[in-house]
């Protein structure tokens, strides 16, 4: 099995597992769990950087690595913004950050 095929299988299975897990989370727990998801996306960022480094001249792996890096960074940044907004709802009017 080639490296590209293995990478595509990991992407497919990871996507399906993520979809299944997120679909089972009740809405009341979704936002507090966003911070934990940021840690998982941080691991995805590291895996994407590793894939880009190991890809060498393989353009397909470079594209997959760049896409996964972009999606993971988007998830991390969005997660922090949503978490910050959620925490702002629990601050008192006079409290500073």
mmCIF file of N, CA and C in Angstrom:
data_model
loop_
_atom_site.group_PDB
_atom_site.id
_atom_site.type_symbol
_atom_site.label_atom_id
_atom_site.label_comp_id
_atom_site.label_asym_id
_atom_site.label_seq_id
_atom_site.Cartn_x
_atom_site.Cartn_y
_atom_site.Cartn_z
ATOM 1 N N UNK A 1 0.852 -1.170 0.000
ATOM 2 C CA UNK A 1 0.000 0.000 0.000
ATOM 3 C C UNK A 1 0.899 1.235 0.000
ATOM 4 N N UNK A 2 0.623 2.162 -0.873
ATOM 5 C CA UNK A 2 1.467 3.352 -0.987
ATOM 6 C C UNK A 2 1.171 4.328 0.148
ATOM 7 N N UNK A 3 2.073 5.270 0.312
ATOM 8 C CA UNK A 3 1.924 6.279 1.358
ATOM 9 C C UNK A 3 0.686 7.142 1.113
ATOM 10 N N UNK A 4 0.413 7.444 -0.153
ATOM 11 C CA UNK A 4 -0.779 8.223 -0.492
ATOM 12 C C UNK A 4 -2.044 7.469 -0.105
ATOM 13 N N UNK A 5 -2.109 6.187 -0.415
ATOM 14 C CA UNK A 5 -3.282 5.381 -0.072
ATOM 15 C C UNK A 5 -3.471 5.302 1.439
ATOM 16 N N UNK A 6 -2.385 5.101 2.162
ATOM 17 C CA UNK A 6 -2.472 5.062 3.623
ATOM 18 C C UNK A 6 -2.953 6.398 4.178
ATOM 19 N N UNK A 7 -2.436 7.494 3.631
ATOM 20 C CA UNK A 7 -2.832 8.823 4.098
ATOM 21 C C UNK A 7 -4.310 9.081 3.832
ATOM 22 N N UNK A 8 -4.793 8.650 2.668
ATOM 23 C CA UNK A 8 -6.211 8.839 2.351
ATOM 24 C C UNK A 8 -7.103 8.007 3.268
ATOM 25 N N UNK A 9 -6.673 6.783 3.600
ATOM 26 C CA UNK A 9 -7.442 5.946 4.533
ATOM 27 C C UNK A 9 -7.506 6.598 5.916
ATOM 28 N N UNK A 10 -6.386 7.136 6.379
ATOM 29 C CA UNK A 10 -6.371 7.809 7.686
ATOM 30 C C UNK A 10 -7.308 9.011 7.663
ATOM 31 N N UNK A 11 -7.270 9.781 6.578
ATOM 32 C CA UNK A 11 -8.157 10.941 6.451
ATOM 33 C C UNK A 11 -9.623 10.515 6.456
ATOM 34 N N UNK A 12 -9.948 9.490 5.675
ATOM 35 C CA UNK A 12 -11.326 9.012 5.594
ATOM 36 C C UNK A 12 -11.824 8.486 6.941
ATOM 37 N N UNK A 13 -11.045 7.611 7.559
ATOM 38 C CA UNK A 13 -11.475 7.027 8.834
ATOM 39 C C UNK A 13 -11.534 8.069 9.943
ATOM 40 N N UNK A 14 -10.579 8.995 9.965
ATOM 41 C CA UNK A 14 -10.605 10.065 10.958
ATOM 42 C C UNK A 14 -11.816 10.970 10.783
ATOM 43 N N UNK A 15 -12.158 11.258 9.530
ATOM 44 C CA UNK A 15 -13.333 12.094 9.260
ATOM 45 C C UNK A 15 -14.623 11.398 9.700
ATOM 46 N N UNK A 16 -14.752 10.124 9.379
ATOM 47 C CA UNK A 16 -15.954 9.387 9.766
ATOM 48 C C UNK A 16 -16.066 9.249 11.283
ATOM 49 N N UNK A 17 -14.951 8.980 11.947
ATOM 50 C CA UNK A 17 -14.960 8.878 13.401
ATOM 51 C C UNK A 17 -15.323 10.215 14.037
ATOM 52 N N UNK A 18 -14.748 11.289 13.540
ATOM 53 C CA UNK A 18 -15.067 12.617 14.061
ATOM 54 C C UNK A 18 -16.528 12.973 13.873
ATOM 55 N N UNK A 19 -17.062 12.667 12.700
ATOM 56 C CA UNK A 19 -18.481 12.932 12.434
ATOM 57 C C UNK A 19 -19.373 12.142 13.388
ATOM 58 N N UNK A 20 -19.022 10.888 13.613
ATOM 59 C CA UNK A 20 -19.813 10.041 14.517
ATOM 60 C C UNK A 20 -19.744 10.553 15.957
ATOM 61 N N UNK A 21 -18.558 10.939 16.402
ATOM 62 C CA UNK A 21 -18.410 11.410 17.783
ATOM 63 C C UNK A 21 -19.104 12.743 18.009
ATOM 64 N N UNK A 22 -18.950 13.684 17.105
ATOM 65 C CA UNK A 22 -19.568 14.999 17.260
ATOM 66 C C UNK A 22 -21.089 14.890 17.184
ATOM 67 N N UNK A 23 -21.580 13.976 16.358
ATOM 68 C CA UNK A 23 -23.029 13.801 16.235
ATOM 69 C C UNK A 23 -23.681 13.286 17.511
ATOM 70 N N UNK A 24 -22.925 12.645 18.384
ATOM 71 C CA UNK A 24 -23.470 12.085 19.627
ATOM 72 C C UNK A 24 -23.399 13.055 20.806
ATOM 73 N N UNK A 25 -22.763 14.207 20.635
ATOM 74 C CA UNK A 25 -22.615 15.167 21.730
ATOM 75 C C UNK A 25 -23.872 16.031 21.815
ATOM 76 N N UNK A 26 -24.503 16.102 22.999
ATOM 77 C CA UNK A 26 -25.676 16.960 23.135
ATOM 78 C C UNK A 26 -25.282 18.436 23.021
ATOM 79 N N UNK A 27 -26.189 19.283 22.528
ATOM 80 C CA UNK A 27 -25.859 20.697 22.324
ATOM 81 C C UNK A 27 -25.388 21.415 23.593
ATOM 82 N N UNK A 28 -25.873 21.012 24.751
ATOM 83 C CA UNK A 28 -25.469 21.698 25.988
ATOM 84 C C UNK A 28 -24.008 21.440 26.334
ATOM 85 N N UNK A 29 -23.443 20.366 25.848
ATOM 86 C CA UNK A 29 -22.044 20.064 26.122
ATOM 87 C C UNK A 29 -21.104 20.461 24.997
ATOM 88 N N UNK A 30 -21.645 20.848 23.863
ATOM 89 C CA UNK A 30 -20.804 21.069 22.696
ATOM 90 C C UNK A 30 -19.780 22.188 22.909
ATOM 91 N N UNK A 31 -20.227 23.344 23.403
ATOM 92 C CA UNK A 31 -19.307 24.473 23.556
ATOM 93 C C UNK A 31 -18.244 24.220 24.619
ATOM 94 N N UNK A 32 -18.579 23.695 25.800
ATOM 95 C CA UNK A 32 -17.500 23.410 26.758
ATOM 96 C C UNK A 32 -16.489 22.383 26.254
ATOM 97 N N UNK A 33 -16.921 21.471 25.407
ATOM 98 C CA UNK A 33 -15.996 20.474 24.879
ATOM 99 C C UNK A 33 -15.121 21.013 23.752
ATOM 100 N N UNK A 34 -15.410 22.235 23.308
ATOM 101 C CA UNK A 34 -14.635 22.832 22.222
ATOM 102 C C UNK A 34 -13.173 22.996 22.614
ATOM 103 N N UNK A 35 -12.904 23.297 23.875
ATOM 104 C CA UNK A 35 -11.516 23.450 24.317
ATOM 105 C C UNK A 35 -10.757 22.133 24.217
ATOM 106 N N UNK A 36 -11.408 21.042 24.550
ATOM 107 C CA UNK A 36 -10.772 19.735 24.398
ATOM 108 C C UNK A 36 -10.543 19.388 22.938
ATOM 109 N N UNK A 37 -11.468 19.814 22.090
ATOM 110 C CA UNK A 37 -11.304 19.563 20.656
ATOM 111 C C UNK A 37 -10.118 20.345 20.099
ATOM 112 N N UNK A 38 -9.830 21.488 20.703
ATOM 113 C CA UNK A 38 -8.671 22.260 20.261
ATOM 114 C C UNK A 38 -7.384 21.483 20.472
ATOM 115 N N UNK A 39 -7.294 20.728 21.540
ATOM 116 C CA UNK A 39 -6.100 19.922 21.780
ATOM 117 C C UNK A 39 -5.969 18.838 20.712
ATOM 118 N N UNK A 40 -7.089 18.238 20.334
ATOM 119 C CA UNK A 40 -7.059 17.219 19.286
ATOM 120 C C UNK A 40 -6.655 17.844 17.955
ATOM 121 N N UNK A 41 -7.164 19.041 17.671
ATOM 122 C CA UNK A 41 -6.784 19.716 16.438
ATOM 123 C C UNK A 41 -5.315 20.127 16.470
ATOM 124 N N UNK A 42 -4.799 20.400 17.650
ATOM 125 C CA UNK A 42 -3.373 20.684 17.773
ATOM 126 C C UNK A 42 -2.543 19.481 17.355
ATOM 127 N N UNK A 43 -3.000 18.297 17.704
ATOM 128 C CA UNK A 43 -2.315 17.074 17.280
ATOM 129 C C UNK A 43 -2.421 16.922 15.762
ATOM 130 N N UNK A 44 -3.561 17.293 15.201
ATOM 131 C CA UNK A 44 -3.737 17.235 13.752
ATOM 132 C C UNK A 44 -2.789 18.209 13.059
ATOM 133 N N UNK A 45 -2.568 19.369 13.656
ATOM 134 C CA UNK A 45 -1.611 20.326 13.096
ATOM 135 C C UNK A 45 -0.222 19.695 13.050
ATOM 136 N N UNK A 46 0.177 19.054 14.137
ATOM 137 C CA UNK A 46 1.487 18.406 14.157
ATOM 138 C C UNK A 46 1.590 17.281 13.126
ATOM 139 N N UNK A 47 0.521 16.495 12.991
ATOM 140 C CA UNK A 47 0.515 15.416 12.000
ATOM 141 C C UNK A 47 0.586 15.987 10.583
ATOM 142 N N UNK A 48 -0.097 17.085 10.338
ATOM 143 C CA UNK A 48 -0.062 17.713 9.017
ATOM 144 C C UNK A 48 1.334 18.228 8.695
ATOM 145 N N UNK A 49 1.962 18.852 9.665
ATOM 146 C CA UNK A 49 3.326 19.343 9.453
ATOM 147 C C UNK A 49 4.295 18.192 9.200
ATOM 148 N N UNK A 50 4.105 17.089 9.905
ATOM 149 C CA UNK A 50 4.937 15.903 9.688
ATOM 150 C C UNK A 50 4.723 15.352 8.281
ATOM 151 N N UNK A 51 3.469 15.298 7.831
ATOM 152 C CA UNK A 51 3.167 14.812 6.486
ATOM 153 C C UNK A 51 3.817 15.710 5.436
ATOM 154 N N UNK A 52 3.729 17.019 5.631
ATOM 155 C CA UNK A 52 4.344 17.950 4.681
ATOM 156 C C UNK A 52 5.859 17.749 4.641
ATOM 157 N N UNK A 53 6.458 17.553 5.807
ATOM 158 C CA UNK A 53 7.905 17.357 5.866
ATOM 159 C C UNK A 53 8.325 16.051 5.185
ATOM 160 N N UNK A 54 7.569 14.986 5.405
ATOM 161 C CA UNK A 54 7.928 13.668 4.874
ATOM 162 C C UNK A 54 7.518 13.486 3.405
ATOM 163 N N UNK A 55 6.686 14.378 2.876
ATOM 164 C CA UNK A 55 6.159 14.208 1.520
ATOM 165 C C UNK A 55 7.242 14.297 0.456
ATOM 166 N N UNK A 56 8.269 15.092 0.692
ATOM 167 C CA UNK A 56 9.327 15.238 -0.306
ATOM 168 C C UNK A 56 8.802 15.888 -1.568
ATOM 169 N N UNK A 57 8.972 15.207 -2.708
ATOM 170 C CA UNK A 57 8.530 15.748 -3.997
ATOM 171 C C UNK A 57 7.136 15.279 -4.400
ATOM 172 N N UNK A 58 6.457 14.555 -3.531
ATOM 173 C CA UNK A 58 5.130 14.027 -3.843
ATOM 174 C C UNK A 58 4.097 15.146 -3.699
ATOM 175 N N UNK A 59 3.641 15.655 -4.833
ATOM 176 C CA UNK A 59 2.724 16.789 -4.842
ATOM 177 C C UNK A 59 1.390 16.459 -4.173
ATOM 178 N N UNK A 60 0.886 15.258 -4.391
ATOM 179 C CA UNK A 60 -0.406 14.877 -3.809
ATOM 180 C C UNK A 60 -0.345 14.912 -2.281
ATOM 181 N N UNK A 61 0.738 14.396 -1.704
ATOM 182 C CA UNK A 61 0.866 14.414 -0.241
ATOM 183 C C UNK A 61 1.044 15.835 0.281
ATOM 184 N N UNK A 62 1.743 16.664 -0.477
ATOM 185 C CA UNK A 62 1.889 18.071 -0.068
ATOM 186 C C UNK A 62 0.534 18.780 -0.043
ATOM 187 N N UNK A 63 -0.291 18.500 -1.037
ATOM 188 C CA UNK A 63 -1.630 19.115 -1.098
ATOM 189 C C UNK A 63 -2.495 18.617 0.061
ATOM 190 N N UNK A 64 -2.481 17.311 0.317
ATOM 191 C CA UNK A 64 -3.261 16.751 1.425
ATOM 192 C C UNK A 64 -2.774 17.324 2.754
ATOM 193 N N UNK A 65 -1.470 17.422 2.918
ATOM 194 C CA UNK A 65 -0.915 17.992 4.145
ATOM 195 C C UNK A 65 -1.301 19.444 4.318
ATOM 196 N N UNK A 66 -1.242 20.207 3.230
ATOM 197 C CA UNK A 66 -1.601 21.625 3.311
ATOM 198 C C UNK A 66 -3.091 21.801 3.622
ATOM 199 N N UNK A 67 -3.931 20.984 2.986
ATOM 200 C CA UNK A 67 -5.374 21.070 3.265
ATOM 201 C C UNK A 67 -5.687 20.693 4.716
ATOM 202 N N UNK A 68 -5.073 19.611 5.187
ATOM 203 C CA UNK A 68 -5.346 19.204 6.569
ATOM 204 C C UNK A 68 -4.811 20.232 7.552
ATOM 205 N N UNK A 69 -3.688 20.848 7.232
ATOM 206 C CA UNK A 69 -3.155 21.909 8.090
ATOM 207 C C UNK A 69 -4.103 23.105 8.119
ATOM 208 N N UNK A 70 -4.622 23.479 6.960
ATOM 209 C CA UNK A 70 -5.568 24.597 6.903
ATOM 210 C C UNK A 70 -6.842 24.326 7.690
ATOM 211 N N UNK A 71 -7.412 23.134 7.515
ATOM 212 C CA UNK A 71 -8.632 22.794 8.244
ATOM 213 C C UNK A 71 -8.394 22.716 9.748
ATOM 214 N N UNK A 72 -7.260 22.156 10.141
ATOM 215 C CA UNK A 72 -6.960 22.049 11.574
ATOM 216 C C UNK A 72 -6.756 23.419 12.198
ATOM 217 N N UNK A 73 -6.042 24.307 11.505
ATOM 218 C CA UNK A 73 -5.848 25.662 12.034
ATOM 219 C C UNK A 73 -7.174 26.412 12.116
ATOM 220 N N UNK A 74 -8.018 26.244 11.103
ATOM 221 C CA UNK A 74 -9.344 26.862 11.112
ATOM 222 C C UNK A 74 -10.144 26.373 12.324
ATOM 223 N N UNK A 75 -10.061 25.091 12.621
ATOM 224 C CA UNK A 75 -10.777 24.512 13.757
ATOM 225 C C UNK A 75 -10.228 25.028 15.083
ATOM 226 N N UNK A 76 -8.908 25.116 15.197
ATOM 227 C CA UNK A 76 -8.303 25.603 16.434
ATOM 228 C C UNK A 76 -8.692 27.065 16.687
ATOM 229 N N UNK A 77 -8.540 27.897 15.687
ATOM 230 C CA UNK A 77 -8.851 29.324 15.851
ATOM 231 C C UNK A 77 -10.335 29.515 16.131
ATOM 232 N N UNK A 78 -11.186 28.836 15.366
ATOM 233 C CA UNK A 78 -12.631 28.931 15.605
ATOM 234 C C UNK A 78 -13.020 28.426 16.975
ATOM 235 N N UNK A 79 -12.383 27.356 17.422
ATOM 236 C CA UNK A 79 -12.675 26.815 18.748
ATOM 237 C C UNK A 79 -12.321 27.787 19.853
ATOM 238 N N UNK A 80 -11.173 28.433 19.721
ATOM 239 C CA UNK A 80 -10.797 29.419 20.732
ATOM 240 C C UNK A 80 -11.741 30.621 20.721
ATOM 241 N N UNK A 81 -12.166 31.054 19.546
ATOM 242 C CA UNK A 81 -13.101 32.183 19.472
ATOM 243 C C UNK A 81 -14.445 31.828 20.100
ATOM 244 N N UNK A 82 -14.944 30.632 19.808
ATOM 245 C CA UNK A 82 -16.228 30.202 20.382
ATOM 246 C C UNK A 82 -16.102 30.050 21.898
ATOM 247 N N UNK A 83 -14.999 29.479 22.369
ATOM 248 C CA UNK A 83 -14.796 29.298 23.806
ATOM 249 C C UNK A 83 -14.711 30.644 24.499
ATOM 250 N N UNK A 84 -13.999 31.592 23.902
ATOM 251 C CA UNK A 84 -13.892 32.928 24.490
ATOM 252 C C UNK A 84 -15.256 33.607 24.557
ATOM 253 N N UNK A 85 -16.031 33.444 23.519
ATOM 254 C CA UNK A 85 -17.378 34.039 23.501
ATOM 255 C C UNK A 85 -18.278 33.403 24.559
ATOM 256 N N UNK A 86 -18.150 32.080 24.730
ATOM 257 C CA UNK A 86 -18.942 31.387 25.743
ATOM 258 C C UNK A 86 -18.556 31.866 27.143
ATOM 259 N N UNK A 87 -17.255 31.971 27.386
ATOM 260 C CA UNK A 87 -16.805 32.420 28.702
ATOM 261 C C UNK A 87 -17.217 33.857 28.977
ATOM 262 N N UNK A 88 -17.313 34.673 27.933
ATOM 263 C CA UNK A 88 -17.747 36.063 28.113
ATOM 264 C C UNK A 88 -19.186 36.138 28.615
ATOM 265 N N UNK A 89 -19.994 35.144 28.321
ATOM 266 C CA UNK A 89 -21.383 35.143 28.790
ATOM 267 C C UNK A 89 -21.460 34.976 30.306
ATOM 268 N N UNK A 90 -20.424 34.411 30.918
ATOM 269 C CA UNK A 90 -20.444 34.146 32.344
ATOM 270 C C UNK A 90 -19.704 35.214 33.152
ATOM 271 N N UNK A 91 -19.178 36.235 32.489
ATOM 272 C CA UNK A 91 -18.505 37.317 33.199
ATOM 273 C C UNK A 91 -19.527 38.314 33.718
ATOM 274 N N UNK A 92 -19.178 38.883 34.848
ATOM 275 C CA UNK A 92 -20.017 39.959 35.369
ATOM 276 C C UNK A 92 -19.706 41.237 34.622
ATOM 277 N N UNK A 93 -20.622 42.181 34.680
ATOM 278 C CA UNK A 93 -20.467 43.419 33.915
ATOM 279 C C UNK A 93 -19.176 44.162 34.292
ATOM 280 N N UNK A 94 -18.825 44.209 35.565
ATOM 281 C CA UNK A 94 -17.670 44.973 36.013
ATOM 282 C C UNK A 94 -16.346 44.221 35.944
ATOM 283 N N UNK A 95 -16.391 42.923 35.698
ATOM 284 C CA UNK A 95 -15.153 42.137 35.667
ATOM 285 C C UNK A 95 -14.352 42.454 34.407
ATOM 286 N N UNK A 96 -13.059 42.496 34.598
ATOM 287 C CA UNK A 96 -12.182 42.647 33.430
ATOM 288 C C UNK A 96 -11.674 41.266 33.052
ATOM 289 N N UNK A 97 -11.058 41.178 31.928
ATOM 290 C CA UNK A 97 -10.506 39.903 31.468
ATOM 291 C C UNK A 97 -9.468 39.492 32.400
#
